[in-house]
Amino acid sequence: MPWKEVKPMEQKILFIADYLREVSSITELCATYGISRKTGYKWIHRYAQLGMDGLAEQSRSPATCPTKTPYHIQQAIIELRQQFQTRPGAKKLQVLLAQRYPNEVIPSKSTIYNILSRAGLVQARRRRRRVTPYAQPFAAVKRVNGLWSVDYKGQFKLGNGQWCYPLTVMDHQSRYLCGCQALKGTRLKETQAAFIRLFRQYGLPERIRSDNGVPFASTARGGLSRLSLWWIRLGILPERIEPGKPQQNGRHERMHLTLKEAATRPPSANMKAQQRRLDRFRAEYNEQRPHEALDQKTPASCYSPSRRAYPERLPELHYPDYFEVRKVSSNGVVYWHNKMVYVSHLLKGEPVGLEQVDDGIWKVYFGPVTLGRFDETDIKGKTVPYITVKV
């Protein structure tokens, strides 16, 4: 009797009926119904113990669970979570539980998290692609224009309801505030236009340090963005601080505190009025306000423009003679010995340098920035000879 012709419960009933009528031996019955002897005896035993109810599907969960968190501990976890405005996480809840129940076994962090999740007290976080960490330690700054720092001071609403995003650019050595411009957003076009004005007025710095936000960085190879690609073409090395470490750009952050108190509280009525306040702040900060770290001199007295003038045409990138140079195609790949190596869609049309560092291992550069490396033999089992640059 094939299994598919009847439902599982019906098959069990028919099996027991034939068993009670002693139609054939248990071995023959099991063969007829397509089940093992072990299963047949199990059904017979359940019927003898519980009658027809014993043939229903049984729960497979264990009768006892010695590792299950006691109910009062579960309730304490929920209570403690809701007791504090700061909503303590699993790690802090472990400490609080240990203080409350010093003689009991405290659940693991993952168990606490699961209890909170089942109670609807955990909001799932959206996974974000992280920007590639800056690969090199910051070099020392010994002269003006050796490093500029840049950031968008926190946006705020003007009196007319429009958002204002002040873009600030400061010379690291002299603390000279090169630019302080009120913009409508962080779009590339407006940011690049602001830098063109600064480069034409003050020349080019050697490096520019920023955070990992738009438009300074992206999730592309090397953390590069269209803005930082432009900097590199100009001969400027982009630097990025580590996420969550604003102290790596501490001088800029400290200037922002002064700017916030002096020029954004309360906000102005409109963008033009806000820009006038930012201009007054910049003039005072650079020319009138002495700076303790500069021996009470003003930033303007310590700053001079860079000797590197802004070129109206982007110069070509140059690589060492022992590098292999390839141009990135429109789909973000370079062609390498009948193979395709994916670099980045941002680099389409740009030349990248390839340096051999081991047998079959190549490092990929865009100007001075290392994008990653690839193994030209890493095509095993692939129908298409396609390789991805790995960080």
PDB file of N, CA and C in Angstrom, residues 222-292:
ATOM      1  N   GLY A 222      39.416  50.614  -1.780  1.00  0.00           N
ATOM      2  CA  GLY A 222      40.249  51.646  -1.188  1.00  0.00           C
ATOM      3  C   GLY A 222      39.475  52.746  -0.513  1.00  0.00           C
ATOM      4  N   GLY A 223      38.123  52.611  -0.422  1.00  0.00           N
ATOM      5  CA  GLY A 223      37.308  53.659   0.177  1.00  0.00           C
ATOM      6  C   GLY A 223      37.215  54.913  -0.661  1.00  0.00           C
ATOM      7  N   LEU A 224      37.610  54.819  -1.940  1.00  0.00           N
ATOM      8  CA  LEU A 224      37.667  56.006  -2.780  1.00  0.00           C
ATOM      9  C   LEU A 224      36.274  56.456  -3.201  1.00  0.00           C
ATOM     10  N   SER A 225      36.160  57.754  -3.414  1.00  0.00           N
ATOM     11  CA  SER A 225      34.936  58.358  -3.950  1.00  0.00           C
ATOM     12  C   SER A 225      35.329  59.176  -5.170  1.00  0.00           C
ATOM     13  N   ARG A 226      34.350  59.715  -5.863  1.00  0.00           N
ATOM     14  CA  ARG A 226      34.674  60.532  -7.039  1.00  0.00           C
ATOM     15  C   ARG A 226      35.454  61.782  -6.634  1.00  0.00           C
ATOM     16  N   LEU A 227      35.161  62.315  -5.450  1.00  0.00           N
ATOM     17  CA  LEU A 227      35.896  63.489  -4.981  1.00  0.00           C
ATOM     18  C   LEU A 227      37.352  63.140  -4.675  1.00  0.00           C
ATOM     19  N   SER A 228      37.577  62.025  -3.971  1.00  0.00           N
ATOM     20  CA  SER A 228      38.958  61.659  -3.635  1.00  0.00           C
ATOM     21  C   SER A 228      39.739  61.208  -4.868  1.00  0.00           C
ATOM     22  N   LEU A 229      39.058  60.649  -5.889  1.00  0.00           N
ATOM     23  CA  LEU A 229      39.742  60.334  -7.148  1.00  0.00           C
ATOM     24  C   LEU A 229      40.279  61.613  -7.795  1.00  0.00           C
ATOM     25  N   TRP A 230      39.466  62.650  -7.727  1.00  0.00           N
ATOM     26  CA  TRP A 230      39.879  63.952  -8.276  1.00  0.00           C
ATOM     27  C   TRP A 230      41.065  64.509  -7.504  1.00  0.00           C
ATOM     28  N   TRP A 231      41.036  64.390  -6.176  1.00  0.00           N
ATOM     29  CA  TRP A 231      42.185  64.834  -5.383  1.00  0.00           C
ATOM     30  C   TRP A 231      43.465  64.111  -5.799  1.00  0.00           C
ATOM     31  N   ILE A 232      43.360  62.801  -5.974  1.00  0.00           N
ATOM     32  CA  ILE A 232      44.540  62.015  -6.337  1.00  0.00           C
ATOM     33  C   ILE A 232      45.090  62.460  -7.690  1.00  0.00           C
ATOM     34  N   ARG A 233      44.195  62.714  -8.649  1.00  0.00           N
ATOM     35  CA  ARG A 233      44.646  63.186  -9.956  1.00  0.00           C
ATOM     36  C   ARG A 233      45.366  64.529  -9.838  1.00  0.00           C
ATOM     37  N   LEU A 234      45.009  65.314  -8.827  1.00  0.00           N
ATOM     38  CA  LEU A 234      45.666  66.605  -8.598  1.00  0.00           C
ATOM     39  C   LEU A 234      46.970  66.462  -7.814  1.00  0.00           C
ATOM     40  N   GLY A 235      47.302  65.251  -7.403  1.00  0.00           N
ATOM     41  CA  GLY A 235      48.521  65.046  -6.631  1.00  0.00           C
ATOM     42  C   GLY A 235      48.328  65.221  -5.141  1.00  0.00           C
ATOM     43  N   ILE A 236      47.080  65.072  -4.670  1.00  0.00           N
ATOM     44  CA  ILE A 236      46.766  65.195  -3.243  1.00  0.00           C
ATOM     45  C   ILE A 236      46.420  63.818  -2.707  1.00  0.00           C
ATOM     46  N   LEU A 237      47.038  63.430  -1.616  1.00  0.00           N
ATOM     47  CA  LEU A 237      46.769  62.124  -1.023  1.00  0.00           C
ATOM     48  C   LEU A 237      45.617  62.233  -0.024  1.00  0.00           C
ATOM     49  N   PRO A 238      44.503  61.507  -0.238  1.00  0.00           N
ATOM     50  CA  PRO A 238      43.410  61.531   0.743  1.00  0.00           C
ATOM     51  C   PRO A 238      43.717  60.648   1.949  1.00  0.00           C
ATOM     52  N   GLU A 239      43.372  61.133   3.129  1.00  0.00           N
ATOM     53  CA  GLU A 239      43.471  60.365   4.368  1.00  0.00           C
ATOM     54  C   GLU A 239      42.086  60.292   4.995  1.00  0.00           C
ATOM     55  N   ARG A 240      41.794  59.167   5.656  1.00  0.00           N
ATOM     56  CA  ARG A 240      40.502  59.025   6.333  1.00  0.00           C
ATOM     57  C   ARG A 240      40.736  58.559   7.764  1.00  0.00           C
ATOM     58  N   ILE A 241      40.029  59.208   8.690  1.00  0.00           N
ATOM     59  CA  ILE A 241      40.132  58.790  10.083  1.00  0.00           C
ATOM     60  C   ILE A 241      39.391  57.468  10.261  1.00  0.00           C
ATOM     61  N   GLU A 242      39.672  56.763  11.345  1.00  0.00           N
ATOM     62  CA  GLU A 242      38.976  55.516  11.639  1.00  0.00           C
ATOM     63  C   GLU A 242      37.554  55.822  12.092  1.00  0.00           C
ATOM     64  N   PRO A 243      36.582  54.973  11.718  1.00  0.00           N
ATOM     65  CA  PRO A 243      35.202  55.194  12.159  1.00  0.00           C
ATOM     66  C   PRO A 243      35.109  55.244  13.685  1.00  0.00           C
ATOM     67  N   GLY A 244      34.376  56.207  14.191  1.00  0.00           N
ATOM     68  CA  GLY A 244      34.194  56.323  15.629  1.00  0.00           C
ATOM     69  C   GLY A 244      35.369  56.932  16.369  1.00  0.00           C
ATOM     70  N   LYS A 245      36.336  57.523  15.635  1.00  0.00           N
ATOM     71  CA  LYS A 245      37.503  58.125  16.285  1.00  0.00           C
ATOM     72  C   LYS A 245      37.697  59.563  15.799  1.00  0.00           C
ATOM     73  N   PRO A 246      36.771  60.473  16.146  1.00  0.00           N
ATOM     74  CA  PRO A 246      36.905  61.869  15.699  1.00  0.00           C
ATOM     75  C   PRO A 246      38.149  62.552  16.256  1.00  0.00           C
ATOM     76  N   GLN A 247      38.754  61.967  17.320  1.00  0.00           N
ATOM     77  CA  GLN A 247      39.956  62.572  17.894  1.00  0.00           C
ATOM     78  C   GLN A 247      41.117  62.568  16.911  1.00  0.00           C
ATOM     79  N   GLN A 248      41.043  61.693  15.886  1.00  0.00           N
ATOM     80  CA  GLN A 248      42.095  61.689  14.876  1.00  0.00           C
ATOM     81  C   GLN A 248      42.027  62.943  13.997  1.00  0.00           C
ATOM     82  N   ASN A 249      40.946  63.664  14.097  1.00  0.00           N
ATOM     83  CA  ASN A 249      40.830  64.969  13.452  1.00  0.00           C
ATOM     84  C   ASN A 249      40.442  65.992  14.508  1.00  0.00           C
ATOM     85  N   GLY A 250      41.105  65.878  15.676  1.00  0.00           N
ATOM     86  CA  GLY A 250      40.712  66.623  16.865  1.00  0.00           C
ATOM     87  C   GLY A 250      40.752  68.128  16.709  1.00  0.00           C
ATOM     88  N   ARG A 251      41.740  68.663  15.999  1.00  0.00           N
ATOM     89  CA  ARG A 251      41.841  70.107  15.838  1.00  0.00           C
ATOM     90  C   ARG A 251      40.622  70.644  15.081  1.00  0.00           C
ATOM     91  N   HIS A 252      40.199  69.892  14.101  1.00  0.00           N
ATOM     92  CA  HIS A 252      39.038  70.314  13.327  1.00  0.00           C
ATOM     93  C   HIS A 252      37.768  70.243  14.174  1.00  0.00           C
ATOM     94  N   GLU A 253      37.643  69.169  14.952  1.00  0.00           N
ATOM     95  CA  GLU A 253      36.465  69.022  15.816  1.00  0.00           C
ATOM     96  C   GLU A 253      36.391  70.150  16.841  1.00  0.00           C
ATOM     97  N   ARG A 254      37.557  70.545  17.377  1.00  0.00           N
ATOM     98  CA  ARG A 254      37.578  71.633  18.369  1.00  0.00           C
ATOM     99  C   ARG A 254      37.164  72.956  17.734  1.00  0.00           C
ATOM    100  N   MET A 255      37.606  73.178  16.499  1.00  0.00           N
ATOM    101  CA  MET A 255      37.187  74.393  15.781  1.00  0.00           C
ATOM    102  C   MET A 255      35.686  74.397  15.571  1.00  0.00           C
ATOM    103  N   HIS A 256      35.113  73.210  15.305  1.00  0.00           N
ATOM    104  CA  HIS A 256      33.666  73.127  15.093  1.00  0.00           C
ATOM    105  C   HIS A 256      32.892  73.539  16.339  1.00  0.00           C
ATOM    106  N   LEU A 257      33.407  73.205  17.517  1.00  0.00           N
ATOM    107  CA  LEU A 257      32.732  73.621  18.753  1.00  0.00           C
ATOM    108  C   LEU A 257      32.674  75.139  18.856  1.00  0.00           C
ATOM    109  N   THR A 258      33.789  75.793  18.525  1.00  0.00           N
ATOM    110  CA  THR A 258      33.828  77.249  18.551  1.00  0.00           C
ATOM    111  C   THR A 258      32.881  77.840  17.518  1.00  0.00           C
ATOM    112  N   LEU A 259      32.879  77.253  16.316  1.00  0.00           N
ATOM    113  CA  LEU A 259      31.995  77.727  15.252  1.00  0.00           C
ATOM    114  C   LEU A 259      30.534  77.586  15.652  1.00  0.00           C
ATOM    115  N   LYS A 260      30.199  76.477  16.272  1.00  0.00           N
ATOM    116  CA  LYS A 260      28.811  76.206  16.655  1.00  0.00           C
ATOM    117  C   LYS A 260      28.301  77.268  17.617  1.00  0.00           C
ATOM    118  N   GLU A 261      29.112  77.599  18.613  1.00  0.00           N
ATOM    119  CA  GLU A 261      28.686  78.582  19.610  1.00  0.00           C
ATOM    120  C   GLU A 261      28.613  79.983  19.025  1.00  0.00           C
ATOM    121  N   ALA A 262      29.538  80.284  18.092  1.00  0.00           N
ATOM    122  CA  ALA A 262      29.654  81.661  17.618  1.00  0.00           C
ATOM    123  C   ALA A 262      28.771  81.987  16.424  1.00  0.00           C
ATOM    124  N   ALA A 263      28.447  80.985  15.587  1.00  0.00           N
ATOM    125  CA  ALA A 263      27.838  81.337  14.305  1.00  0.00           C
ATOM    126  C   ALA A 263      26.597  80.542  13.919  1.00  0.00           C
ATOM    127  N   THR A 264      26.162  79.615  14.756  1.00  0.00           N
ATOM    128  CA  THR A 264      24.986  78.827  14.364  1.00  0.00           C
ATOM    129  C   THR A 264      23.883  78.816  15.413  1.00  0.00           C
ATOM    130  N   ARG A 265      24.087  79.465  16.532  1.00  0.00           N
ATOM    131  CA  ARG A 265      23.076  79.499  17.592  1.00  0.00           C
ATOM    132  C   ARG A 265      22.679  80.938  17.888  1.00  0.00           C
ATOM    133  N   PRO A 266      21.445  81.312  17.605  1.00  0.00           N
ATOM    134  CA  PRO A 266      20.445  80.535  16.858  1.00  0.00           C
ATOM    135  C   PRO A 266      20.743  80.589  15.368  1.00  0.00           C
ATOM    136  N   PRO A 267      20.165  79.698  14.574  1.00  0.00           N
ATOM    137  CA  PRO A 267      20.401  79.737  13.130  1.00  0.00           C
ATOM    138  C   PRO A 267      19.884  81.032  12.523  1.00  0.00           C
ATOM    139  N   SER A 268      20.457  81.404  11.389  1.00  0.00           N
ATOM    140  CA  SER A 268      20.020  82.612  10.697  1.00  0.00           C
ATOM    141  C   SER A 268      18.715  82.357   9.945  1.00  0.00           C
ATOM    142  N   ALA A 269      18.152  83.427   9.398  1.00  0.00           N
ATOM    143  CA  ALA A 269      16.846  83.330   8.744  1.00  0.00           C
ATOM    144  C   ALA A 269      16.923  82.582   7.420  1.00  0.00           C
ATOM    145  N   ASN A 270      18.046  82.764   6.679  1.00  0.00           N
ATOM    146  CA  ASN A 270      18.176  82.132   5.368  1.00  0.00           C
ATOM    147  C   ASN A 270      19.646  81.857   5.072  1.00  0.00           C
ATOM    148  N   MET A 271      19.935  81.284   3.907  1.00  0.00           N
ATOM    149  CA  MET A 271      21.297  80.865   3.585  1.00  0.00           C
ATOM    150  C   MET A 271      22.262  82.039   3.460  1.00  0.00           C
ATOM    151  N   LYS A 272      21.802  83.136   2.841  1.00  0.00           N
ATOM    152  CA  LYS A 272      22.687  84.293   2.677  1.00  0.00           C
ATOM    153  C   LYS A 272      23.064  84.894   4.023  1.00  0.00           C
ATOM    154  N   ALA A 273      22.094  85.016   4.895  1.00  0.00           N
ATOM    155  CA  ALA A 273      22.376  85.562   6.227  1.00  0.00           C
ATOM    156  C   ALA A 273      23.304  84.648   7.009  1.00  0.00           C
ATOM    157  N   GLN A 274      23.109  83.331   6.865  1.00  0.00           N
ATOM    158  CA  GLN A 274      23.983  82.389   7.562  1.00  0.00           C
ATOM    159  C   GLN A 274      25.406  82.462   7.029  1.00  0.00           C
ATOM    160  N   GLN A 275      25.558  82.638   5.697  1.00  0.00           N
ATOM    161  CA  GLN A 275      26.898  82.747   5.119  1.00  0.00           C
ATOM    162  C   GLN A 275      27.615  83.992   5.616  1.00  0.00           C
ATOM    163  N   ARG A 276      26.892  85.086   5.799  1.00  0.00           N
ATOM    164  CA  ARG A 276      27.519  86.306   6.324  1.00  0.00           C
ATOM    165  C   ARG A 276      28.062  86.060   7.733  1.00  0.00           C
ATOM    166  N   ARG A 277      27.306  85.319   8.542  1.00  0.00           N
ATOM    167  CA  ARG A 277      27.786  85.000   9.895  1.00  0.00           C
ATOM    168  C   ARG A 277      29.007  84.098   9.857  1.00  0.00           C
ATOM    169  N   LEU A 278      29.005  83.140   8.945  1.00  0.00           N
ATOM    170  CA  LEU A 278      30.166  82.249   8.806  1.00  0.00           C
ATOM    171  C   LEU A 278      31.390  83.019   8.327  1.00  0.00           C
ATOM    172  N   ASP A 279      31.193  83.985   7.436  1.00  0.00           N
ATOM    173  CA  ASP A 279      32.314  84.802   6.953  1.00  0.00           C
ATOM    174  C   ASP A 279      32.896  85.644   8.087  1.00  0.00           C
ATOM    175  N   ARG A 280      32.016  86.220   8.909  1.00  0.00           N
ATOM    176  CA  ARG A 280      32.505  87.011  10.049  1.00  0.00           C
ATOM    177  C   ARG A 280      33.267  86.121  11.027  1.00  0.00           C
ATOM    178  N   PHE A 281      32.746  84.930  11.276  1.00  0.00           N
ATOM    179  CA  PHE A 281      33.438  84.002  12.171  1.00  0.00           C
ATOM    180  C   PHE A 281      34.812  83.651  11.625  1.00  0.00           C
ATOM    181  N   ARG A 282      34.890  83.342  10.334  1.00  0.00           N
ATOM    182  CA  ARG A 282      36.161  82.959   9.727  1.00  0.00           C
ATOM    183  C   ARG A 282      37.188  84.084   9.820  1.00  0.00           C
ATOM    184  N   ALA A 283      36.761  85.300   9.549  1.00  0.00           N
ATOM    185  CA  ALA A 283      37.680  86.433   9.637  1.00  0.00           C
ATOM    186  C   ALA A 283      38.194  86.611  11.067  1.00  0.00           C
ATOM    187  N   GLU A 284      37.303  86.522  12.024  1.00  0.00           N
ATOM    188  CA  GLU A 284      37.707  86.673  13.426  1.00  0.00           C
ATOM    189  C   GLU A 284      38.614  85.530  13.862  1.00  0.00           C
ATOM    190  N   TYR A 285      38.251  84.300  13.469  1.00  0.00           N
ATOM    191  CA  TYR A 285      39.027  83.114  13.866  1.00  0.00           C
ATOM    192  C   TYR A 285      40.442  83.172  13.304  1.00  0.00           C
ATOM    193  N   ASN A 286      40.584  83.644  12.057  1.00  0.00           N
ATOM    194  CA  ASN A 286      41.894  83.655  11.405  1.00  0.00           C
ATOM    195  C   ASN A 286      42.744  84.862  11.781  1.00  0.00           C
ATOM    196  N   GLU A 287      42.121  86.037  11.925  1.00  0.00           N
ATOM    197  CA  GLU A 287      42.896  87.279  11.973  1.00  0.00           C
ATOM    198  C   GLU A 287      42.904  87.968  13.338  1.00  0.00           C
ATOM    199  N   GLN A 288      41.936  87.661  14.201  1.00  0.00           N
ATOM    200  CA  GLN A 288      41.857  88.377  15.462  1.00  0.00           C
ATOM    201  C   GLN A 288      42.045  87.485  16.682  1.00  0.00           C
ATOM    202  N   ARG A 289      41.623  86.247  16.596  1.00  0.00           N
ATOM    203  CA  ARG A 289      41.610  85.357  17.757  1.00  0.00           C
ATOM    204  C   ARG A 289      42.969  84.668  17.911  1.00  0.00           C
ATOM    205  N   PRO A 290      43.737  84.993  18.963  1.00  0.00           N
ATOM    206  CA  PRO A 290      45.023  84.311  19.168  1.00  0.00           C
ATOM    207  C   PRO A 290      44.808  82.852  19.555  1.00  0.00           C
ATOM    208  N   HIS A 291      45.757  82.025  19.189  1.00  0.00           N
ATOM    209  CA  HIS A 291      45.634  80.592  19.425  1.00  0.00           C
ATOM    210  C   HIS A 291      46.746  80.135  20.354  1.00  0.00           C
ATOM    211  N   GLU A 292      46.366  79.473  21.430  1.00  0.00           N
ATOM    212  CA  GLU A 292      47.343  79.037  22.435  1.00  0.00           C
ATOM    213  C   GLU A 292      48.395  78.119  21.839  1.00  0.00           C
TER     214      GLU A 292
END
